[in-house]
Amino acid sequence: MTRSPAWHARIDVAGLVEGSGFLVSDRTVLTCAHVLGHHDRAEAVFPGAPGLAPLAARVVARGAWAGGDRDPGDLAVLELERPVAIAPAVFAAVDAPHAAPSPTLVAYGFPHGYDEEGVQSQLLLTSRQLIGAEWSQLEFARGYGQQTDRGFSGAAVMLEGSGTVAGMVVSHDPVTRNSRMIPATVLARHWAPLGDLVPTPGYPAEEKRGLRRLIARSPAVPGPLDRLLREAAGPLRVDLPPGEPRSLWEAVWYLLSESTPTAGALPLAELAVRLGGLVGDEALGRELREWARAHRARHDAPRPWSSAPPGPVAPPAPAPLSAIQPPAVPVPAPSPAVPVPPVRRWSPILVEIRRSGAGRNALLVEVSAYRDGRRRLVGEERLAEREVRAWVLDRIDDAFAEIDPAGRELIAFALPRGWLNKPVDRWAGRKAMSTPLGCVAPVVVMDHDRRASGRLQFRLKKIWDVLDRQPGSAVHRISCTGPVRPERLTVQLQDVTGPVALTRPPKAPRDRALHGAVLDAPAPIVLWPRTGCPGGAECDGACRGEEFLDALAERLAALPPGELPEQILALRRTAFAHDGPEPHWAAELSFVWEDPRWFPAVPRLSGTPVG
């Protein structure tokens, strides 16, 4: 006959038997807070270990119970005066008590008349649903025999077949003969170390323990916790609890207990990264990001590369453009005999910078890595403009650990339209001591307005289906001469399938209008010099801008569009090393290159404008 496990405990307070408890480690016993009342000391007796004398214990943690019969958090944690050689209780799988047919549950208590040896009661779980998000209802399994009563409070509720623990008895109603149990998942919500022991499918104990310790070191989070939980879980199809979590651990435990990690849906990684930007401690923030990275590496199984990103049907052939000059260098027509190089396999890093609305210079900045077509948040922060460069460069370093080394890194900046002329490719960690970012990896920029337009994203995908088959990149020129009208240019550029290049940066009003017209068209590749033609509306054509167009057309003519980021990288390296009396023609090159297929399903930044 099977003995009752020795981990069942009787809890004596001030010399009186007050309730039950159960051992969860060699020195830790759980019981109800109301069993102890205002006392901080108790004595634990283990009837299943007759040779073991009663052990003094002290309260080391309590739940939120405030003394009422229906207060939540009726939990107390006792630390024994010394470890005991008793195997502790093992917790049941979350769904085990809800199996069909309903398993028999057993509680071991010490009511009046059974103070020494204790007695058992058989119970059944009424429903999977919780009462007040805190308790499960238990029914007396028989019409006769021992009911739960005073002395059962704090008793483990275990599955009779396996002996594993589903929860803890907390109350009994003598009229209805029903009891209430705090399920194990709720116990762990109130006492974080228990989360290491309660099974959560997909999350190993050591992984949970590492995150729990980081959470314990985290200071209070600015802003409501439900918003943090929503930002982490919302885009990943995890149902959220009503109301706001009462603690950061409660928010974390909700995701641990209510979501199973699957490739591409790892809300705890999202939460850890976002928390890393809120804690105000760079070392702790780095550890949280490292935990998220290891969590993703464990759970985000790689998908095989395809030979090319998927693309829809090709758009119509481009119409002639009266206001756009032909390329300076002729490009031979494609021939079936000319092989088209394979589409490059990119490992993209995306930097998003937006105006936050919280202040004149406040910006919302987010860095993400893409692996196997899935987005991985690396960092998110609200920053003053002067802080953006250093923060972004640090997070880009972190992002390199997230991307697939089998692909070629591609760093994309998604920027407000007014930022597109900023030299982000020249950002370096320390002036005169670090290589510019654009000389280390391919750097491209994208326009936020276009990324927010479903119509333009659709058209860009269709155009890239054509570009993938083109062996060269004929440059469509927007020159200083000619009656180019911004209000018509967007229509004229609708079917352009190659790079569009301008002679001037978007500084003067008319030039800003021209740039806006080009970007409002689905032109996937746009280039211009940040220091181009200095002339006004009238220009004789013999200017630096025209020289820029000539050199660019010659350099790009024989290259497929998908290879242009690599070519611009080579140009930037050449310009950086140039020692001539005049700057290299590509020294200040702005490069919009947007292929939406490499940046799928990117949600908007989670921060609110003035939150």
mmCIF file of N, CA and C in Angstrom, residues 77 112 174 307 463 564 607:
data_model
loop_
_atom_site.group_PDB
_atom_site.id
_atom_site.type_symbol
_atom_site.label_atom_id
_atom_site.label_comp_id
_atom_site.label_asym_id
_atom_site.label_seq_id
_atom_site.Cartn_x
_atom_site.Cartn_y
_atom_site.Cartn_z
ATOM 1 N N VAL A 77 5.017 31.919 3.346
ATOM 2 C CA VAL A 77 6.167 31.070 3.058
ATOM 3 C C VAL A 77 6.992 30.959 4.336
ATOM 4 N N HIS A 112 -9.918 18.856 14.066
ATOM 5 C CA HIS A 112 -10.048 18.451 15.480
ATOM 6 C C HIS A 112 -10.275 16.938 15.557
ATOM 7 N N PRO A 174 -19.061 25.120 5.494
ATOM 8 C CA PRO A 174 -19.742 23.950 6.077
ATOM 9 C C PRO A 174 -21.173 23.788 5.591
ATOM 10 N N SER A 307 15.077 30.945 -52.424
ATOM 11 C CA SER A 307 16.006 31.499 -53.402
ATOM 12 C C SER A 307 15.768 32.976 -53.624
ATOM 13 N N ILE A 463 6.691 45.887 -58.096
ATOM 14 C CA ILE A 463 7.817 46.390 -58.879
ATOM 15 C C ILE A 463 9.073 45.559 -58.606
ATOM 16 N N LEU A 564 22.441 46.722 -55.382
ATOM 17 C CA LEU A 564 22.868 48.112 -55.227
ATOM 18 C C LEU A 564 23.326 48.460 -53.802
ATOM 19 N N GLY A 607 4.997 53.180 -28.231
ATOM 20 C CA GLY A 607 4.832 54.351 -27.378
ATOM 21 C C GLY A 607 3.734 55.263 -27.865
#
